[in-house]
Amino acid sequence: MAQLFKHYINGRWETGVTIGVSENPSDLADVVGEFARADANQTEQALRAAADARGAWADSTPQRRFEVLDAIGSELIARKEELGKLLAREEGKTLPEAIAEATRAGMIFKFFAGEALRLRGDRLPSVRPGVDVEVTREPVGVVALIAPWNFPLAIPAWKIAPALAWGNSVVFKPAELVPACAFALAEIIARSGLPAGVFNLVMGSGRMVGQTLVDSPLVDAISFTGSVPVGEGILAAASARRAKVQLEMGGKNPLIVLADADMDQAVECAVQGAYFSTGQRCTASSRLIVEAPVHQAFVDRLRERVRKLKVDHALKRGTEIGPVVDARQLETVRGYIDIGRSEGAELLCGGELIERETRGHYLAPALFLAQPQHRIAREEIFGPVACVLRADDAEHALALANDTPFGLCAGVCTRSLKQASHFKRQLQAGMVMVNLPTAGVDPHVPFGGRKGSSYGPREQGAYAAEFYTTVKTAYTLA
Ligand SMILES: NC(=O)C1=CN([C@@H]2O[C@H](COP(=O)(O)OP(=O)(O)OC[C@H]3O[C@@H](n4cnc5c(N)ncnc54)[C@H](OP(=O)(O)O)[C@@H]3O)[C@@H](O)[C@H]2O)C=CC1
Ligand SMILES: O=C(O)CCC(=O)C(=O)O
């Protein structure tokens, strides 16, 4: 019998109003488990529990918060192999990538355990005699955390850990595609000694559970990672009732290869950034902008490397690219491949469905030669598809890189310190990589973008305090 992944509401495991099924995208015959799905009433129970618990946790000592978060981090790291296997089975990224993600989730909890002890304030002289001014940070209150499927442990970790570190109570809604990972994380959090109601897991559709969270007057702040249209809807609804909002949405991240780049390194950056994790990363390098003198050599070498990528079951040793996460995403990605062809982009390799021992959503990584106006060069695809754009010179490459409604991450491959500095200054993105893939970030520094990619304060690192705390200024006449 399939395992049932339950909600965690007010310190208790609860069955849902209906049941959903989680399947393995590498092997559609393998059911990962069944999961509880909530309706609006059940979601509201979790919200009331979080609202009732907020005082107790907000008043807890930093040492207690440190201990809780540190224990969660330790368990995640100790169980990284087992959790990585579950993640690879449910989401489809390769086992080494999935183990690395479980480790990263643990490191994030440990980082924010330390941050609980490091929360700073200011004490300043007043302009008035005898008066002291203190600026302190307090918890925001009840935070709703709405997460996507592509990093089912790390993204929830980088939302839940800072929320708890700074004394908030949480209602966490994972994506419906990854309930087993959400449940595994919730089980670890449930054992950590938090008061009942401080952390709640509610599963179910975005339209039902997500929208109930977004519309609830009990929610003080919403942190969301996912698509642009859903993010925009959340912003409109939350702003109307003045809830705090943080959105991390799409990207169309450029990787620029200048003529002086180390070609081996540039090809490796492109392959890792564009295709690893099946290209299902908001930081994926989906636009490869190459300076004219090395364009042909780069394209030839990249095509050879992409053709040889091993696409197979996520748990199989040696697999480099796992399946696409589900049938709907596969259809979206294949739709873009058709659009690319019909608009006149040249498909250099890949793009076809592949059969393996098990029936899964396998797609050969696709590489296009495109023009800047092609939709595949402008819209986020979120799959193993990249396009190469030719630039006349370095300034043209920079202009092409910035010609996008997005601004999450950008990369440049060059041996020139001068060019590296110039591109770091001029690229319109929240994160810039030099001689590194655009995807794959550290857990302790800010994460987020500009333009259409993000909204609100940054996630991760000490900067996350801007979102998860609110500032108070106190005046005292001694
Ligand atoms: N920036 C990123 O890291 C990500 C970007 N994307 C982009 O989004 C595209 C579609 O992916 P998809 O999974 O459908 O992304 P969505 O934006 O639909 O989903 C992200 C999260 O939001 C939830 N959600 C959906 N609708 C609402 C709503 N009305 N109110 C509140 N929450 C809601 C989802 O729930 P549920 O799915 O459970 O119904 C999920 O938990 C991808 O192709 C990619 O371009 C996707 C994932 C991550
Ligand atoms: O590239 C990374 O390490 C993180 C990417 C990410 O957060 C995302 O795709 O949503």
XYZ file of C-alpha atoms and ligand atoms in Angstrom:
536
model
C 0.000 0.000 0.000
C 1.278 3.484 -0.870
C 2.450 5.696 1.986
C 0.124 8.631 2.761
C 1.914 11.939 3.258
C -0.190 13.948 5.698
C -0.581 17.624 6.551
C 1.016 18.869 9.757
C -1.392 21.275 11.450
C -1.161 22.589 15.006
C 1.320 19.890 16.023
C -0.754 16.990 14.620
C -0.600 14.882 11.447
C -3.884 15.287 9.579
C -5.432 13.487 6.623
C -6.771 15.624 3.802
C -10.151 16.349 2.316
C -9.064 14.588 -0.876
C -5.997 12.554 -1.878
C -3.403 13.121 -4.591
C -0.731 10.844 -6.038
C 2.962 11.587 -6.465
C 4.701 9.706 -9.269
C 8.316 9.191 -10.260
C 9.060 11.060 -13.518
C 11.845 8.568 -14.325
C 9.469 5.605 -14.004
C 5.760 6.311 -14.265
C 4.978 2.831 -12.895
C 6.584 3.827 -9.583
C 4.167 5.596 -7.229
C 6.158 7.589 -4.667
C 3.108 7.891 -2.446
C -0.285 9.452 -1.877
C -0.736 12.803 -0.236
C -3.375 14.726 1.674
C -4.987 17.646 -0.161
C -6.666 20.415 1.798
C -9.660 22.604 1.053
C -10.083 26.204 2.191
C -11.414 25.170 5.647
C -8.467 22.938 6.408
C -6.067 25.633 5.186
C -7.772 28.097 7.529
C -7.256 25.692 10.462
C -3.536 25.828 9.812
C -3.656 29.622 9.578
C -5.503 29.919 12.888
C -2.984 27.564 14.539
C -0.121 29.704 13.248
C -1.812 32.900 14.408
C -2.466 31.447 17.910
C 1.153 30.230 18.233
C 2.873 33.428 17.113
C 3.293 34.941 20.582
C 4.990 31.917 22.149
C 7.600 31.603 19.419
C 8.162 35.347 19.024
C 9.015 35.478 22.755
C 11.375 32.468 22.666
C 15.066 33.084 23.308
C 17.545 33.249 20.427
C 19.358 30.299 22.021
C 16.207 28.159 21.796
C 15.723 29.105 18.147
C 19.377 28.320 17.476
C 18.976 24.844 19.002
C 15.819 24.034 17.039
C 17.251 25.154 13.678
C 20.641 23.578 14.307
C 18.986 20.231 15.122
C 16.948 20.378 11.887
C 20.104 21.187 9.903
C 22.051 18.342 11.518
C 19.359 15.793 10.724
C 19.068 16.924 7.104
C 22.818 16.566 6.642
C 23.010 13.228 8.484
C 20.234 11.818 6.258
C 21.386 13.433 2.996
C 21.745 10.134 1.096
C 18.257 8.900 1.990
C 16.633 12.302 1.428
C 18.574 12.754 -1.807
C 17.246 9.419 -3.051
C 13.677 10.448 -2.258
C 14.184 13.803 -3.974
C 15.694 12.225 -7.109
C 12.827 9.736 -7.214
C 10.108 12.350 -6.833
C 11.475 15.350 -8.787
C 13.822 13.648 -11.263
C 17.120 15.446 -10.711
C 20.109 13.113 -10.632
C 21.092 11.408 -7.373
C 24.334 13.431 -6.888
C 22.411 16.674 -7.508
C 19.684 15.577 -5.110
C 22.119 14.609 -2.337
C 23.830 17.969 -2.788
C 20.452 19.672 -2.425
C 19.648 17.823 0.818
C 23.058 18.889 2.155
C 22.424 22.454 1.046
C 19.064 22.461 2.876
C 20.882 21.372 6.038
C 23.520 24.076 5.612
C 20.784 26.674 5.217
C 19.144 25.666 8.530
C 22.538 25.786 10.236
C 23.317 29.221 8.783
C 20.000 30.623 10.025
C 20.498 28.921 13.421
C 23.517 31.219 13.761
C 21.558 34.202 12.444
C 19.035 33.740 15.291
C 21.865 34.635 17.665
C 23.216 37.460 15.514
C 20.127 39.626 15.012
C 21.375 43.176 15.299
C 19.789 46.488 16.168
C 21.035 50.059 16.591
C 21.252 52.370 19.562
C 21.645 56.016 18.591
C 21.690 59.370 20.333
C 18.514 61.371 19.880
C 18.472 64.941 18.593
C 16.773 65.709 21.938
C 18.752 65.887 25.204
C 18.444 62.896 27.578
C 16.657 60.717 25.026
C 17.947 57.368 23.709
C 16.809 55.843 20.419
C 16.808 52.099 19.807
C 16.054 50.437 16.492
C 15.131 46.756 16.887
C 13.752 44.036 14.640
C 10.647 42.019 15.522
C 8.986 39.049 13.793
C 6.512 39.918 11.029
C 3.924 37.431 12.373
C 2.314 34.667 10.306
C 4.147 33.981 7.062
C 2.788 31.916 4.167
C 5.519 30.156 2.202
C 4.546 28.987 -1.301
C 7.248 26.879 -2.927
C 7.829 25.351 -6.385
C 8.781 21.775 -7.296
C 12.257 22.277 -8.771
C 14.187 22.550 -5.472
C 11.816 20.700 -3.130
C 14.161 20.767 -0.113
C 16.427 23.787 -0.634
C 13.786 26.413 -1.505
C 11.474 25.470 1.403
C 14.578 25.472 3.634
C 15.576 28.990 2.616
C 12.058 30.226 3.371
C 11.265 28.220 6.536
C 14.648 28.627 8.272
C 14.791 32.463 8.298
C 11.082 32.659 9.163
C 11.634 30.517 12.263
C 15.031 32.022 13.146
C 13.453 35.445 13.527
C 10.398 34.293 15.499
C 7.619 33.997 12.918
C 5.058 31.233 12.634
C 4.745 29.451 9.311
C 2.222 27.874 6.974
C 4.154 26.070 4.240
C 2.477 25.081 0.965
C 4.709 22.961 -1.284
C 4.049 22.313 -4.974
C 1.719 19.403 -5.606
C 4.417 17.580 -7.588
C 6.691 17.100 -4.550
C 4.648 16.172 -1.444
C 7.025 13.388 -0.327
C 9.921 15.838 0.010
C 7.715 18.346 1.836
C 6.501 15.627 4.211
C 10.059 14.409 4.905
C 11.144 17.953 5.736
C 8.061 18.518 7.909
C 8.735 15.288 9.832
C 12.209 16.539 10.717
C 10.871 19.958 11.712
C 8.080 18.335 13.767
C 10.710 16.508 15.867
C 12.714 19.648 16.606
C 10.844 20.869 19.687
C 8.847 23.753 18.194
C 5.627 24.678 20.028
C 2.483 23.327 18.296
C 1.207 25.643 15.568
C 4.511 27.439 14.895
C 5.173 25.323 11.802
C 2.347 23.943 9.637
C 2.428 22.014 6.367
C -0.657 22.170 4.149
C -0.725 20.405 0.793
C -3.101 20.886 -2.101
C -3.462 22.896 -5.277
C -2.217 26.417 -5.739
C -5.689 27.549 -6.750
C -7.199 26.229 -3.498
C -4.580 26.150 -0.729
C -2.278 28.802 -2.236
C -5.059 31.253 -2.992
C -6.604 30.782 0.482
C -3.248 31.686 2.046
C -2.814 34.687 -0.222
C -6.287 36.042 0.520
C -6.290 35.422 4.286
C -6.212 38.445 6.610
C -4.338 36.205 9.102
C -1.264 36.188 6.830
C 1.169 39.060 7.408
C 3.731 38.138 4.757
C 3.919 35.864 1.695
C 7.113 34.474 0.190
C 6.602 32.869 -3.227
C 8.831 31.170 -5.778
C 7.329 30.083 -9.095
C 5.971 31.438 -12.352
C 5.521 35.078 -13.347
C 1.708 34.983 -13.818
C 1.087 33.383 -10.400
C 3.570 35.777 -8.782
C 1.818 38.772 -10.322
C -1.572 37.533 -9.069
C -0.158 37.121 -5.559
C 1.327 40.609 -5.649
C -1.991 42.160 -6.680
C -4.000 40.299 -4.017
C -1.496 40.797 -1.200
C -0.872 44.468 -1.961
C -4.594 45.148 -1.883
C -4.627 44.181 1.794
C -1.071 45.490 2.436
C 0.547 42.166 3.285
C 4.305 42.003 2.826
C 5.336 40.161 -0.373
C 8.526 38.591 -1.684
C 8.496 37.026 -5.157
C 11.162 34.990 -6.951
C 10.013 34.227 -10.471
C 11.532 33.424 -13.817
C 14.773 34.111 -15.591
C 16.188 34.135 -19.114
C 19.750 34.169 -17.945
C 22.546 35.036 -20.372
C 25.973 33.403 -20.328
C 28.362 35.545 -22.362
C 31.404 33.918 -23.927
C 33.988 36.514 -24.907
C 36.665 35.849 -27.526
C 39.408 35.538 -24.897
C 37.561 32.942 -22.783
C 39.040 29.572 -21.857
C 36.946 27.474 -24.270
C 36.926 24.276 -22.174
C 35.722 26.235 -19.178
C 33.120 28.160 -21.217
C 31.650 24.959 -22.720
C 31.476 23.382 -19.259
C 29.780 26.474 -17.792
C 27.234 26.384 -20.621
C 26.503 22.660 -20.251
C 26.144 22.802 -16.476
C 24.193 26.047 -16.463
C 21.840 25.197 -19.318
C 21.195 21.471 -18.954
C 22.001 20.189 -15.453
C 18.928 19.630 -13.275
C 17.240 19.136 -16.695
C 17.371 22.919 -17.186
C 14.594 23.289 -14.613
C 16.197 26.132 -12.690
C 15.277 29.784 -12.658
C 19.031 30.436 -12.837
C 19.530 28.256 -15.959
C 21.733 29.713 -18.727
C 19.166 29.557 -21.487
C 20.836 32.252 -23.650
C 24.444 31.621 -24.658
C 25.770 34.846 -26.169
C 29.023 34.254 -28.009
C 31.440 36.788 -29.497
C 31.897 36.387 -33.271
C 35.563 35.251 -33.405
C 34.877 32.159 -31.259
C 31.233 31.579 -32.213
C 31.748 28.669 -34.594
C 34.359 26.906 -32.443
C 32.168 27.244 -29.348
C 29.044 25.994 -31.126
C 30.896 22.964 -32.569
C 32.323 21.961 -29.204
C 29.122 22.558 -27.287
C 27.053 20.541 -29.777
C 29.425 17.579 -29.429
C 29.232 17.752 -25.626
C 25.419 18.113 -25.571
C 24.961 15.144 -27.924
C 26.922 12.952 -25.505
C 25.002 13.926 -22.342
C 23.602 10.812 -20.664
C 19.860 11.177 -20.217
C 18.364 8.441 -18.059
C 16.684 7.410 -14.803
C 17.596 9.914 -12.080
C 18.746 7.138 -9.730
C 20.935 5.348 -12.285
C 24.694 5.712 -11.795
C 26.229 7.863 -14.534
C 23.040 9.739 -15.476
C 23.828 13.384 -16.197
C 20.334 14.594 -17.096
C 17.165 13.200 -15.516
C 13.637 13.377 -16.928
C 11.421 16.449 -17.224
C 9.325 16.720 -14.059
C 5.883 15.836 -15.480
C 3.820 15.476 -18.631
C 2.567 19.083 -18.506
C 6.075 20.538 -18.265
C 7.233 18.181 -21.040
C 4.441 19.458 -23.271
C 5.400 23.082 -22.522
C 9.054 22.415 -23.366
C 8.228 20.534 -26.569
C 5.871 23.365 -27.501
C 8.806 25.779 -27.293
C 10.932 23.475 -29.452
C 8.197 23.609 -32.114
C 7.942 27.393 -31.771
C 11.723 27.695 -32.184
C 11.655 25.692 -35.413
C 8.612 27.486 -36.793
C 10.172 30.905 -36.140
C 13.301 29.889 -38.083
C 15.764 29.084 -35.297
C 18.150 26.269 -36.299
C 17.934 23.145 -34.112
C 21.512 21.859 -33.874
C 20.726 18.759 -31.804
C 18.212 17.143 -29.468
C 14.604 17.998 -28.798
C 13.221 14.497 -29.394
C 11.594 12.157 -26.861
C 13.834 9.311 -25.760
C 12.896 5.804 -24.626
C 14.694 4.199 -21.710
C 14.254 0.945 -19.734
C 11.552 2.606 -17.671
C 8.760 4.779 -19.065
C 9.537 8.385 -18.074
C 9.490 11.951 -19.381
C 12.847 11.756 -21.195
C 13.816 14.490 -23.623
C 17.096 14.846 -25.538
C 18.750 18.157 -24.550
C 18.155 20.670 -27.326
C 20.543 23.304 -28.672
C 19.400 26.041 -31.064
C 21.055 28.795 -33.074
C 18.618 31.662 -32.611
C 18.046 35.356 -33.241
C 17.378 37.760 -30.361
C 13.729 38.284 -31.364
C 12.857 34.547 -31.331
C 10.519 33.545 -28.531
C 12.893 30.766 -27.434
C 15.470 33.518 -26.835
C 13.063 35.711 -24.860
C 10.712 33.497 -22.806
C 11.555 31.180 -19.929
C 11.281 27.560 -21.093
C 12.309 25.721 -17.895
C 13.637 22.600 -19.544
C 16.764 21.219 -21.269
C 16.768 23.772 -24.079
C 19.332 26.499 -24.760
C 19.992 28.835 -27.651
C 23.172 30.432 -28.932
C 23.091 34.081 -30.028
C 25.957 35.586 -32.003
C 27.405 38.928 -30.849
C 29.544 41.195 -33.058
C 31.748 42.257 -30.127
C 31.785 42.524 -26.331
C 29.534 45.608 -26.178
C 27.008 43.967 -28.480
C 27.089 40.903 -26.186
C 26.369 43.131 -23.195
C 23.474 44.827 -24.981
C 21.984 41.444 -25.968
C 22.405 40.151 -22.402
C 20.502 43.101 -20.943
C 17.791 43.022 -23.620
C 15.325 40.956 -21.575
C 12.392 41.583 -19.250
C 14.158 39.359 -16.690
C 17.179 40.069 -14.485
C 17.892 37.148 -12.176
C 21.390 35.977 -13.011
C 23.993 36.594 -15.739
C 27.396 35.104 -16.454
C 30.502 36.008 -18.402
C 33.456 33.838 -19.425
C 36.618 35.839 -19.983
C 40.302 35.837 -19.025
C 40.355 39.648 -18.827
C 40.086 41.216 -15.383
C 39.065 44.467 -17.048
C 36.191 42.851 -18.942
C 35.122 40.885 -15.847
C 34.882 44.131 -13.846
C 33.050 45.904 -16.687
C 30.461 43.119 -17.038
C 29.991 42.805 -13.253
C 29.103 46.498 -13.199
C 26.984 46.672 -16.340
C 24.940 43.447 -16.323
C 21.372 44.195 -15.204
C 20.925 41.175 -12.934
C 20.705 40.453 -9.223
C 23.520 37.886 -9.458
C 26.574 37.834 -11.751
C 28.948 34.900 -12.289
C 32.436 35.186 -13.788
C 33.825 31.954 -15.293
C 31.108 29.992 -13.467
C 27.733 28.571 -14.524
C 24.809 30.940 -13.896
C 23.093 28.220 -11.839
C 24.373 26.963 -8.498
C 24.519 29.539 -5.712
C 25.920 29.665 -2.180
C 23.513 29.239 0.744
C 24.676 32.180 2.869
C 24.525 35.188 0.536
C 21.588 37.077 -1.030
C 19.619 35.401 -3.803
C 17.307 37.320 -6.109
C 16.972 39.383 -9.229
C 15.951 42.623 -10.853
C 13.323 43.675 -13.411
C 10.628 41.018 -13.961
C 12.461 38.271 -12.049
C 11.907 39.307 -8.457
C 9.969 41.598 -6.198
C 10.579 42.612 -2.599
C 13.576 42.057 -0.341
C 16.188 39.432 -1.175
C 16.072 35.831 0.049
C 18.950 34.068 1.827
C 21.867 35.353 3.842
C 21.625 38.029 6.505
C 19.653 40.176 4.010
C 16.656 37.870 4.477
C 15.979 39.787 7.717
C 14.494 42.598 5.602
C 11.575 40.360 4.730
C 11.162 38.206 7.832
C 11.398 41.013 10.408
C 9.834 44.390 10.892
C 11.686 47.358 12.365
C 10.668 49.168 15.560
C 12.094 52.507 16.714
C 11.840 53.138 20.470
C 12.567 56.467 22.249
C 13.404 56.550 25.982
C 13.783 59.571 28.242
C 16.006 58.214 30.985
N 11.403 30.638 -10.323
C 11.391 29.327 -10.186
O 12.248 28.765 -9.524
C 10.305 28.541 -10.808
C 9.706 28.959 -11.966
N 8.722 28.220 -12.508
C 8.149 28.668 -13.794
O 6.753 28.439 -13.778
C 6.359 27.594 -14.863
C 5.172 26.751 -14.440
O 5.503 25.959 -13.295
P 4.433 25.759 -12.160
O 4.831 24.700 -11.227
O 3.075 25.599 -12.786
O 4.539 27.177 -11.381
P 3.474 27.884 -10.479
O 3.828 29.311 -10.378
O 2.105 27.522 -10.916
O 3.676 27.160 -9.055
C 4.530 27.592 -8.022
C 3.812 27.429 -6.677
O 2.683 28.313 -6.619
C 1.494 27.574 -6.361
N 0.351 28.253 -6.970
C -0.187 28.052 -8.201
N -1.245 28.878 -8.384
C -1.370 29.615 -7.256
C -2.275 30.643 -6.834
N -3.248 31.078 -7.621
N -2.114 31.178 -5.605
C -1.116 30.767 -4.798
N -0.243 29.786 -5.134
C -0.356 29.228 -6.356
C 1.801 26.205 -6.911
O 0.935 25.240 -6.397
P 0.654 23.830 -7.161
O 1.601 23.698 -8.266
O 0.859 22.849 -6.090
O -0.740 23.905 -7.610
C 3.244 26.027 -6.449
O 3.284 25.695 -5.088
C 7.621 26.827 -15.211
O 7.612 26.374 -16.498
C 8.671 27.878 -14.962
O 8.770 28.709 -16.090
C 8.296 27.072 -11.899
C 8.856 26.609 -10.758
C 9.942 27.307 -10.142
O 20.812 27.800 -9.077
C 20.561 27.598 -7.914
O 21.408 27.155 -7.119
C 19.214 27.918 -7.355
C 18.175 27.964 -8.423
C 16.823 28.213 -7.908
O 16.640 28.584 -6.799
C 15.666 27.997 -8.756
O 15.797 27.527 -9.873
O 14.548 28.273 -8.286
